[in-house]
Amino acid sequence: MSVWLPGAPCTPRACVRTTVSLTAVPRAVLRLTAVAVLVLVGVVLAPVGGRFPSGVVRCWSRTVVRAAGIRVRVTGARAPTGTGLLLVANHVSWLDIPLLAGVRPARMLAKAEIRRWPVAGGLVARGGVLFIDRDRLRALPATVATIADALRAGQAVAVFPEGSTWCGRAQGHFRRAVFQAALDARVPVQPVRIRYRDRAGAASTVTAFVGDDPLLASLWRVVSARGLVAEVEVLPALAPGSHPDRRALAAAAGAQVRGEARERERRALAPCGRPDGPPGPAGHRPGGRRGVVREAGEGAGDGTGAPTAAGRIPGKRGAVGAT
């Protein structure tokens, strides 16, 4: 377990609202089966010793999302092409990954443990995923250098800089280490905002994959819901050289993803981490002590651009995250 990467205060019990229209059980079973079949097909057809072409990744990802019963609405600017690109987005669910890949195929940054997962580990590795060992702080500079090399080679790399999944009623701060790779490679940063809504157009937390939520339970909750819509908003890209350092770049990207409208919508919902009552302070752990969340390396450094220490709040760290 990482001693420096914070988690989120979100939990399924406090944050996930299941009061939505449900589809018939046979249809939900059909959706779940379709998703499983698509994953197995991906494993069988995965090229040995190589990676899937970007067009195949885009088509497969869109089909997985559609099979789960999710309608997708893409808005905003067109992501830059023909150059390396760092895509950064807020992290709510495992659905975020195929959603992003369906809009702009990119190499994902994932925790190293996923490589050892049965079936899925081999599939994501052949999909060009870059792995980060989040328990080895000394490995962070090498990971940032690997990302920078991929960006210099003209590849797109997608990360979730919050480092953890949040329910959507609150968001974490963007961790700044991966933004150093964009600075080193002198490539644009493309912020992307992901939101989920129910059939009435209201913000939904049904898709949230947080806390100790089992993956199968999250899958069933998603395929059982009726009329879910995923909104992917491609925000204006941050040009190379537009910000002096990774701290400023991470803050600018995070501010774009949160957005004023997003903040107003968040405040209209019940506070994250507790079903009712006044909002808790930042870093508050429901039913426990107030946690201390510090940006890794804040107030100290080793000259390598890597963080050196931080506090942590227990919580689910997303399947794909970044420092």
mmCIF file of C-alpha atoms in Angstrom:
data_model
loop_
_atom_site.group_PDB
_atom_site.id
_atom_site.type_symbol
_atom_site.label_atom_id
_atom_site.label_comp_id
_atom_site.label_asym_id
_atom_site.label_seq_id
_atom_site.Cartn_x
_atom_site.Cartn_y
_atom_site.Cartn_z
ATOM 1 C CA MET A 1 0.000 0.000 0.000
ATOM 2 C CA SER A 2 1.344 3.429 -0.914
ATOM 3 C CA VAL A 3 2.308 5.674 1.988
ATOM 4 C CA TRP A 4 2.238 8.883 -0.009
ATOM 5 C CA LEU A 5 -0.623 8.697 -2.502
ATOM 6 C CA PRO A 6 -3.915 9.834 -0.956
ATOM 7 C CA GLY A 7 -7.234 8.123 -1.460
ATOM 8 C CA ALA A 8 -10.721 9.604 -1.603
ATOM 9 C CA PRO A 9 -13.255 9.878 1.236
ATOM 10 C CA CYS A 10 -15.984 8.447 -1.022
ATOM 11 C CA THR A 11 -17.670 5.163 -0.060
ATOM 12 C CA PRO A 12 -20.428 3.188 -1.814
ATOM 13 C CA ARG A 13 -22.752 3.450 1.194
ATOM 14 C CA ALA A 14 -22.471 7.211 1.605
ATOM 15 C CA CYS A 15 -21.978 8.359 -1.973
ATOM 16 C CA VAL A 16 -23.583 5.968 -4.460
ATOM 17 C CA ARG A 17 -27.261 6.665 -5.071
ATOM 18 C CA THR A 18 -29.148 3.698 -6.541
ATOM 19 C CA THR A 19 -32.576 5.375 -6.675
ATOM 20 C CA VAL A 20 -32.683 5.293 -10.473
ATOM 21 C CA SER A 21 -34.914 3.621 -13.015
ATOM 22 C CA LEU A 22 -33.887 0.000 -13.402
ATOM 23 C CA THR A 23 -34.004 -2.027 -16.560
ATOM 24 C CA ALA A 24 -35.484 -5.526 -16.636
ATOM 25 C CA VAL A 25 -33.265 -8.223 -15.139
ATOM 26 C CA PRO A 26 -33.003 -10.220 -18.408
ATOM 27 C CA ARG A 27 -31.756 -7.110 -20.204
ATOM 28 C CA ALA A 28 -29.236 -6.418 -17.441
ATOM 29 C CA VAL A 29 -27.973 -10.000 -17.686
ATOM 30 C CA LEU A 30 -27.686 -9.619 -21.456
ATOM 31 C CA ARG A 31 -25.661 -6.430 -21.062
ATOM 32 C CA LEU A 32 -23.337 -8.005 -18.516
ATOM 33 C CA THR A 33 -22.830 -11.026 -20.770
ATOM 34 C CA ALA A 34 -22.080 -8.791 -23.748
ATOM 35 C CA VAL A 35 -19.423 -6.887 -21.808
ATOM 36 C CA ALA A 36 -17.808 -10.149 -20.658
ATOM 37 C CA VAL A 37 -17.798 -11.529 -24.210
ATOM 38 C CA LEU A 38 -16.186 -8.360 -25.566
ATOM 39 C CA VAL A 39 -13.425 -8.569 -22.968
ATOM 40 C CA LEU A 40 -12.787 -12.223 -23.838
ATOM 41 C CA VAL A 41 -12.749 -11.409 -27.550
ATOM 42 C CA GLY A 42 -10.172 -8.730 -26.847
ATOM 43 C CA VAL A 43 -7.993 -11.248 -25.027
ATOM 44 C CA VAL A 44 -8.271 -13.837 -27.809
ATOM 45 C CA LEU A 45 -7.540 -11.365 -30.598
ATOM 46 C CA ALA A 46 -4.821 -9.457 -28.773
ATOM 47 C CA PRO A 47 -1.663 -9.366 -30.904
ATOM 48 C CA VAL A 48 1.201 -11.353 -29.419
ATOM 49 C CA GLY A 49 4.206 -9.142 -28.748
ATOM 50 C CA GLY A 50 2.480 -6.030 -30.080
ATOM 51 C CA ARG A 51 -0.233 -3.483 -29.442
ATOM 52 C CA PHE A 52 -3.691 -2.972 -30.884
ATOM 53 C CA PRO A 53 -3.956 -0.332 -33.638
ATOM 54 C CA SER A 54 -5.593 2.859 -32.346
ATOM 55 C CA GLY A 55 -8.609 2.416 -34.624
ATOM 56 C CA VAL A 56 -9.286 -1.017 -33.164
ATOM 57 C CA VAL A 57 -8.949 0.332 -29.614
ATOM 58 C CA ARG A 58 -11.414 3.130 -30.360
ATOM 59 C CA CYS A 59 -13.991 0.797 -31.916
ATOM 60 C CA TRP A 60 -13.670 -1.839 -29.188
ATOM 61 C CA SER A 61 -13.929 0.752 -26.393
ATOM 62 C CA ARG A 62 -17.047 2.343 -27.854
ATOM 63 C CA THR A 63 -18.646 -1.077 -28.248
ATOM 64 C CA VAL A 64 -17.943 -1.988 -24.605
ATOM 65 C CA VAL A 65 -19.566 1.226 -23.364
ATOM 66 C CA ARG A 66 -22.561 0.734 -25.662
ATOM 67 C CA ALA A 67 -22.931 -2.892 -24.551
ATOM 68 C CA ALA A 68 -23.136 -1.726 -20.924
ATOM 69 C CA GLY A 69 -26.186 0.353 -21.855
ATOM 70 C CA ILE A 70 -24.465 3.746 -21.666
ATOM 71 C CA ARG A 71 -25.215 6.512 -24.146
ATOM 72 C CA VAL A 72 -22.258 8.806 -24.791
ATOM 73 C CA ARG A 73 -22.364 12.525 -25.496
ATOM 74 C CA VAL A 74 -19.079 14.143 -26.594
ATOM 75 C CA THR A 75 -18.777 17.934 -26.621
ATOM 76 C CA GLY A 76 -16.095 20.599 -26.700
ATOM 77 C CA ALA A 77 -12.890 21.179 -28.582
ATOM 78 C CA ARG A 78 -11.176 18.676 -30.842
ATOM 79 C CA ALA A 79 -8.079 17.169 -29.247
ATOM 80 C CA PRO A 80 -4.823 18.049 -31.058
ATOM 81 C CA THR A 81 -3.526 15.384 -33.429
ATOM 82 C CA GLY A 82 -0.174 14.732 -35.035
ATOM 83 C CA THR A 83 1.753 15.443 -31.841
ATOM 84 C CA GLY A 84 2.353 13.986 -28.417
ATOM 85 C CA LEU A 85 -0.478 14.765 -26.034
ATOM 86 C CA LEU A 86 -1.068 14.337 -22.296
ATOM 87 C CA LEU A 87 -4.774 13.744 -21.636
ATOM 88 C CA VAL A 88 -5.881 14.378 -18.053
ATOM 89 C CA ALA A 89 -9.368 13.699 -16.693
ATOM 90 C CA ASN A 90 -11.290 13.366 -13.460
ATOM 91 C CA HIS A 91 -11.753 9.776 -12.299
ATOM 92 C CA VAL A 92 -15.169 8.398 -11.312
ATOM 93 C CA SER A 93 -15.434 4.850 -12.601
ATOM 94 C CA TRP A 94 -13.833 1.984 -14.482
ATOM 95 C CA LEU A 95 -16.032 3.248 -17.328
ATOM 96 C CA ASP A 96 -13.779 6.303 -17.646
ATOM 97 C CA ILE A 97 -11.127 4.183 -19.340
ATOM 98 C CA PRO A 98 -13.118 2.930 -22.358
ATOM 99 C CA LEU A 99 -14.850 6.324 -22.537
ATOM 100 C CA LEU A 100 -11.551 8.144 -23.023
ATOM 101 C CA ALA A 101 -10.220 5.487 -25.384
ATOM 102 C CA GLY A 102 -13.353 5.774 -27.485
ATOM 103 C CA VAL A 103 -12.828 9.517 -27.902
ATOM 104 C CA ARG A 104 -9.034 9.669 -28.222
ATOM 105 C CA PRO A 105 -7.066 6.413 -28.078
ATOM 106 C CA ALA A 106 -4.066 6.839 -25.816
ATOM 107 C CA ARG A 107 -1.668 4.845 -23.707
ATOM 108 C CA MET A 108 -3.094 4.684 -20.194
ATOM 109 C CA LEU A 109 -1.105 4.990 -16.986
ATOM 110 C CA ALA A 110 -2.056 2.188 -14.585
ATOM 111 C CA LYS A 111 -0.850 0.819 -11.271
ATOM 112 C CA ALA A 112 1.626 -2.038 -11.643
ATOM 113 C CA GLU A 113 -0.634 -4.545 -9.843
ATOM 114 C CA ILE A 114 -2.969 -4.627 -12.839
ATOM 115 C CA ARG A 115 -0.268 -6.331 -14.903
ATOM 116 C CA ARG A 116 -0.688 -9.389 -12.642
ATOM 117 C CA TRP A 117 -4.482 -9.567 -12.915
ATOM 118 C CA PRO A 118 -5.746 -12.735 -14.647
ATOM 119 C CA VAL A 119 -7.102 -12.089 -18.157
ATOM 120 C CA ALA A 120 -7.324 -8.304 -17.808
ATOM 121 C CA GLY A 121 -3.610 -7.892 -17.039
ATOM 122 C CA GLY A 122 -2.486 -9.321 -20.349
ATOM 123 C CA LEU A 123 -5.159 -7.414 -22.240
ATOM 124 C CA VAL A 124 -4.227 -3.998 -20.883
ATOM 125 C CA ALA A 125 -0.511 -4.671 -21.342
ATOM 126 C CA ARG A 126 -1.104 -5.401 -25.029
ATOM 127 C CA GLY A 127 -3.160 -2.243 -25.212
ATOM 128 C CA GLY A 128 0.017 -0.228 -24.593
ATOM 129 C CA VAL A 129 -0.608 0.623 -20.932
ATOM 130 C CA LEU A 130 2.252 2.272 -19.058
ATOM 131 C CA PHE A 131 2.626 0.925 -15.529
ATOM 132 C CA ILE A 132 3.571 2.800 -12.373
ATOM 133 C CA ASP A 133 4.728 1.128 -9.164
ATOM 134 C CA ARG A 134 3.032 3.345 -6.604
ATOM 135 C CA ASP A 135 4.659 1.582 -3.655
ATOM 136 C CA ARG A 136 8.173 2.510 -4.825
ATOM 137 C CA LEU A 137 8.637 6.248 -4.564
ATOM 138 C CA ARG A 138 12.125 6.039 -6.035
ATOM 139 C CA ALA A 139 10.676 4.625 -9.257
ATOM 140 C CA LEU A 140 8.617 7.771 -9.901
ATOM 141 C CA PRO A 141 11.297 9.754 -11.801
ATOM 142 C CA ALA A 142 11.816 6.792 -14.141
ATOM 143 C CA THR A 143 8.056 6.554 -14.733
ATOM 144 C CA VAL A 144 7.861 10.267 -15.540
ATOM 145 C CA ALA A 145 10.798 9.845 -17.938
ATOM 146 C CA THR A 146 9.035 6.921 -19.656
ATOM 147 C CA ILE A 147 5.893 9.008 -20.117
ATOM 148 C CA ALA A 148 7.974 11.880 -21.509
ATOM 149 C CA ASP A 149 9.647 9.508 -23.993
ATOM 150 C CA ALA A 150 6.238 8.313 -25.211
ATOM 151 C CA LEU A 151 5.079 11.917 -25.592
ATOM 152 C CA ARG A 152 8.213 12.872 -27.536
ATOM 153 C CA ALA A 153 7.541 9.940 -29.848
ATOM 154 C CA GLY A 154 4.226 11.554 -30.777
ATOM 155 C CA GLN A 155 2.029 9.279 -28.668
ATOM 156 C CA ALA A 156 -0.951 10.310 -26.565
ATOM 157 C CA VAL A 157 -0.846 9.300 -22.890
ATOM 158 C CA ALA A 158 -3.952 9.423 -20.674
ATOM 159 C CA VAL A 159 -3.812 9.741 -16.891
ATOM 160 C CA PHE A 160 -6.189 10.395 -14.010
ATOM 161 C CA PRO A 161 -4.114 12.786 -11.883
ATOM 162 C CA GLU A 162 -6.425 12.622 -8.856
ATOM 163 C CA GLY A 163 -4.791 9.250 -8.197
ATOM 164 C CA SER A 164 -8.086 7.791 -6.973
ATOM 165 C CA THR A 165 -11.700 7.415 -7.987
ATOM 166 C CA TRP A 166 -14.174 9.956 -6.621
ATOM 167 C CA CYS A 167 -17.958 9.688 -6.695
ATOM 168 C CA GLY A 168 -18.522 12.818 -8.795
ATOM 169 C CA ARG A 169 -20.093 14.826 -5.965
ATOM 170 C CA ALA A 170 -16.564 15.882 -5.058
ATOM 171 C CA GLN A 171 -13.212 15.774 -6.801
ATOM 172 C CA GLY A 172 -9.616 15.471 -5.723
ATOM 173 C CA HIS A 173 -6.744 17.776 -6.555
ATOM 174 C CA PHE A 174 -4.624 16.935 -9.572
ATOM 175 C CA ARG A 175 -1.299 15.452 -8.478
ATOM 176 C CA ARG A 176 1.444 17.261 -10.309
ATOM 177 C CA ALA A 177 4.211 14.720 -11.001
ATOM 178 C CA VAL A 178 2.894 13.513 -14.385
ATOM 179 C CA PHE A 179 2.661 17.093 -15.631
ATOM 180 C CA GLN A 180 6.447 17.215 -15.510
ATOM 181 C CA ALA A 181 6.470 14.755 -18.408
ATOM 182 C CA ALA A 182 4.468 17.194 -20.555
ATOM 183 C CA LEU A 183 6.869 20.011 -19.645
ATOM 184 C CA ASP A 184 9.916 17.883 -20.449
ATOM 185 C CA ALA A 185 8.473 16.750 -23.792
ATOM 186 C CA ARG A 186 7.020 20.197 -24.597
ATOM 187 C CA VAL A 187 3.623 18.819 -25.610
ATOM 188 C CA PRO A 188 0.079 20.120 -24.998
ATOM 189 C CA VAL A 189 -2.005 19.036 -22.024
ATOM 190 C CA GLN A 190 -5.603 18.145 -22.909
ATOM 191 C CA PRO A 191 -8.040 18.401 -19.969
ATOM 192 C CA VAL A 192 -11.184 16.262 -20.254
ATOM 193 C CA ARG A 193 -14.251 16.416 -18.007
ATOM 194 C CA ILE A 194 -16.290 13.231 -17.455
ATOM 195 C CA ARG A 195 -19.819 13.360 -16.018
ATOM 196 C CA TYR A 196 -22.578 10.780 -15.666
ATOM 197 C CA ARG A 197 -26.279 11.616 -15.747
ATOM 198 C CA ASP A 198 -29.523 9.703 -15.341
ATOM 199 C CA ARG A 199 -32.367 9.612 -17.842
ATOM 200 C CA ALA A 200 -33.809 12.847 -16.386
ATOM 201 C CA GLY A 201 -30.542 14.699 -16.933
ATOM 202 C CA ALA A 202 -29.583 14.898 -13.251
ATOM 203 C CA ALA A 203 -26.060 14.097 -12.085
ATOM 204 C CA SER A 204 -25.747 10.401 -11.212
ATOM 205 C CA THR A 205 -23.370 8.493 -8.926
ATOM 206 C CA VAL A 206 -24.545 5.045 -10.054
ATOM 207 C CA THR A 207 -21.360 4.549 -12.069
ATOM 208 C CA ALA A 208 -19.033 5.555 -9.215
ATOM 209 C CA PHE A 209 -16.477 2.867 -8.360
ATOM 210 C CA VAL A 210 -15.231 3.984 -4.954
ATOM 211 C CA GLY A 211 -14.141 2.765 -1.551
ATOM 212 C CA ASP A 212 -14.315 -1.011 -1.118
ATOM 213 C CA ASP A 213 -16.917 -1.424 -3.868
ATOM 214 C CA PRO A 214 -16.443 -4.845 -5.554
ATOM 215 C CA LEU A 215 -16.016 -4.648 -9.324
ATOM 216 C CA LEU A 216 -18.825 -7.127 -9.990
ATOM 217 C CA ALA A 217 -21.228 -5.089 -7.834
ATOM 218 C CA SER A 218 -20.301 -1.948 -9.747
ATOM 219 C CA LEU A 219 -20.757 -3.726 -13.077
ATOM 220 C CA TRP A 220 -24.200 -4.982 -12.094
ATOM 221 C CA ARG A 221 -25.254 -1.550 -10.864
ATOM 222 C CA VAL A 222 -24.279 -0.009 -14.207
ATOM 223 C CA VAL A 223 -25.888 -2.602 -16.482
ATOM 224 C CA SER A 224 -29.053 -2.568 -14.351
ATOM 225 C CA ALA A 225 -29.578 1.190 -14.658
ATOM 226 C CA ARG A 226 -31.826 2.609 -17.332
ATOM 227 C CA GLY A 227 -31.012 5.677 -19.395
ATOM 228 C CA LEU A 228 -27.493 6.431 -18.127
ATOM 229 C CA VAL A 229 -25.626 9.040 -20.158
ATOM 230 C CA ALA A 230 -21.876 9.635 -20.082
ATOM 231 C CA GLU A 231 -20.822 13.164 -20.957
ATOM 232 C CA VAL A 232 -17.260 13.640 -22.183
ATOM 233 C CA GLU A 233 -16.295 17.281 -22.567
ATOM 234 C CA VAL A 234 -12.991 17.967 -24.316
ATOM 235 C CA LEU A 235 -11.768 21.266 -22.860
ATOM 236 C CA PRO A 236 -9.323 23.739 -24.447
ATOM 237 C CA ALA A 237 -5.794 22.355 -24.564
ATOM 238 C CA LEU A 238 -3.003 23.959 -22.536
ATOM 239 C CA ALA A 239 -0.212 24.831 -24.950
ATOM 240 C CA PRO A 240 3.447 23.992 -24.267
ATOM 241 C CA GLY A 241 5.145 26.810 -22.388
ATOM 242 C CA SER A 242 1.871 28.347 -21.216
ATOM 243 C CA HIS A 243 2.686 27.587 -17.570
ATOM 244 C CA PRO A 244 6.083 27.886 -15.861
ATOM 245 C CA ASP A 245 6.116 24.679 -13.840
ATOM 246 C CA ARG A 246 4.216 21.482 -13.101
ATOM 247 C CA ARG A 247 2.457 22.996 -10.084
ATOM 248 C CA ALA A 248 0.912 25.764 -12.198
ATOM 249 C CA LEU A 249 0.140 23.360 -15.048
ATOM 250 C CA ALA A 250 -1.614 20.867 -12.745
ATOM 251 C CA ALA A 251 -3.597 23.667 -11.083
ATOM 252 C CA ALA A 252 -4.722 25.084 -14.444
ATOM 253 C CA ALA A 253 -5.781 21.679 -15.777
ATOM 254 C CA GLY A 254 -7.615 20.839 -12.551
ATOM 255 C CA ALA A 255 -9.446 24.168 -12.562
ATOM 256 C CA GLN A 256 -10.638 23.547 -16.116
ATOM 257 C CA VAL A 257 -11.889 20.061 -15.314
ATOM 258 C CA ARG A 258 -13.738 21.188 -12.195
ATOM 259 C CA GLY A 259 -15.237 24.295 -13.815
ATOM 260 C CA GLU A 260 -17.620 26.799 -12.233
ATOM 261 C CA ALA A 261 -20.744 25.026 -13.506
ATOM 262 C CA ARG A 262 -19.401 21.751 -12.136
ATOM 263 C CA GLU A 263 -18.853 23.310 -8.725
ATOM 264 C CA ARG A 264 -22.388 24.695 -8.618
ATOM 265 C CA GLU A 265 -23.781 21.287 -9.540
ATOM 266 C CA ARG A 266 -21.666 19.584 -6.889
ATOM 267 C CA ARG A 267 -22.870 21.927 -4.151
ATOM 268 C CA ALA A 268 -26.475 21.193 -5.092
ATOM 269 C CA LEU A 269 -25.931 17.517 -4.242
ATOM 270 C CA ALA A 270 -25.509 15.956 -0.813
ATOM 271 C CA PRO A 271 -21.928 16.318 0.453
ATOM 272 C CA CYS A 272 -19.484 13.581 -0.444
ATOM 273 C CA GLY A 273 -18.724 10.998 2.208
ATOM 274 C CA ARG A 274 -21.958 11.407 4.182
ATOM 275 C CA PRO A 275 -25.565 10.832 3.128
ATOM 276 C CA ASP A 276 -26.858 14.043 4.748
ATOM 277 C CA GLY A 277 -25.769 17.013 6.781
ATOM 278 C CA PRO A 278 -23.403 19.903 6.181
ATOM 279 C CA PRO A 279 -20.341 19.363 4.016
ATOM 280 C CA GLY A 280 -17.369 17.982 5.848
ATOM 281 C CA PRO A 281 -13.934 19.590 5.654
ATOM 282 C CA ALA A 282 -11.540 18.673 2.890
ATOM 283 C CA GLY A 283 -9.824 15.403 3.584
ATOM 284 C CA HIS A 284 -12.480 14.315 6.078
ATOM 285 C CA ARG A 285 -12.898 10.599 6.430
ATOM 286 C CA PRO A 286 -16.512 9.617 7.247
ATOM 287 C CA GLY A 287 -16.819 8.208 10.739
ATOM 288 C CA GLY A 288 -13.146 8.678 11.429
ATOM 289 C CA ARG A 289 -10.480 11.251 12.068
ATOM 290 C CA ARG A 290 -9.751 14.176 9.861
ATOM 291 C CA GLY A 291 -7.004 13.154 7.480
ATOM 292 C CA VAL A 292 -4.085 15.228 6.328
ATOM 293 C CA VAL A 293 -3.639 15.371 2.589
ATOM 294 C CA ARG A 294 -0.427 16.948 1.452
ATOM 295 C CA GLU A 295 0.895 17.232 -2.057
ATOM 296 C CA ALA A 296 3.743 14.777 -2.284
ATOM 297 C CA GLY A 297 7.041 16.561 -1.957
ATOM 298 C CA GLU A 298 5.499 19.802 -0.719
ATOM 299 C CA GLY A 299 8.004 21.666 1.378
ATOM 300 C CA ALA A 300 10.744 19.175 0.519
ATOM 301 C CA GLY A 301 12.401 17.765 -2.519
ATOM 302 C CA ASP A 302 15.347 15.767 -3.725
ATOM 303 C CA GLY A 303 16.091 17.650 -6.927
ATOM 304 C CA THR A 304 14.733 14.899 -9.144
ATOM 305 C CA GLY A 305 11.257 16.328 -9.574
ATOM 306 C CA ALA A 306 9.817 13.432 -7.592
ATOM 307 C CA PRO A 307 7.719 13.852 -4.441
ATOM 308 C CA THR A 308 9.273 12.834 -1.169
ATOM 309 C CA ALA A 309 6.503 12.426 1.419
ATOM 310 C CA ALA A 310 2.853 12.978 2.134
ATOM 311 C CA GLY A 311 -0.027 11.951 4.329
ATOM 312 C CA ARG A 312 -2.699 9.543 3.148
ATOM 313 C CA ILE A 313 -6.396 8.963 3.616
ATOM 314 C CA PRO A 314 -7.443 5.320 3.229
ATOM 315 C CA GLY A 315 -9.719 4.734 0.279
ATOM 316 C CA LYS A 316 -9.947 3.091 -3.103
ATOM 317 C CA ARG A 317 -7.129 3.966 -5.408
ATOM 318 C CA GLY A 318 -8.432 3.781 -8.943
ATOM 319 C CA ALA A 319 -7.435 1.070 -11.359
ATOM 320 C CA VAL A 320 -5.747 3.778 -13.340
ATOM 321 C CA GLY A 321 -4.187 6.679 -11.555
ATOM 322 C CA ALA A 322 -1.291 9.026 -11.449
ATOM 323 C CA THR A 323 0.751 10.876 -8.913
#
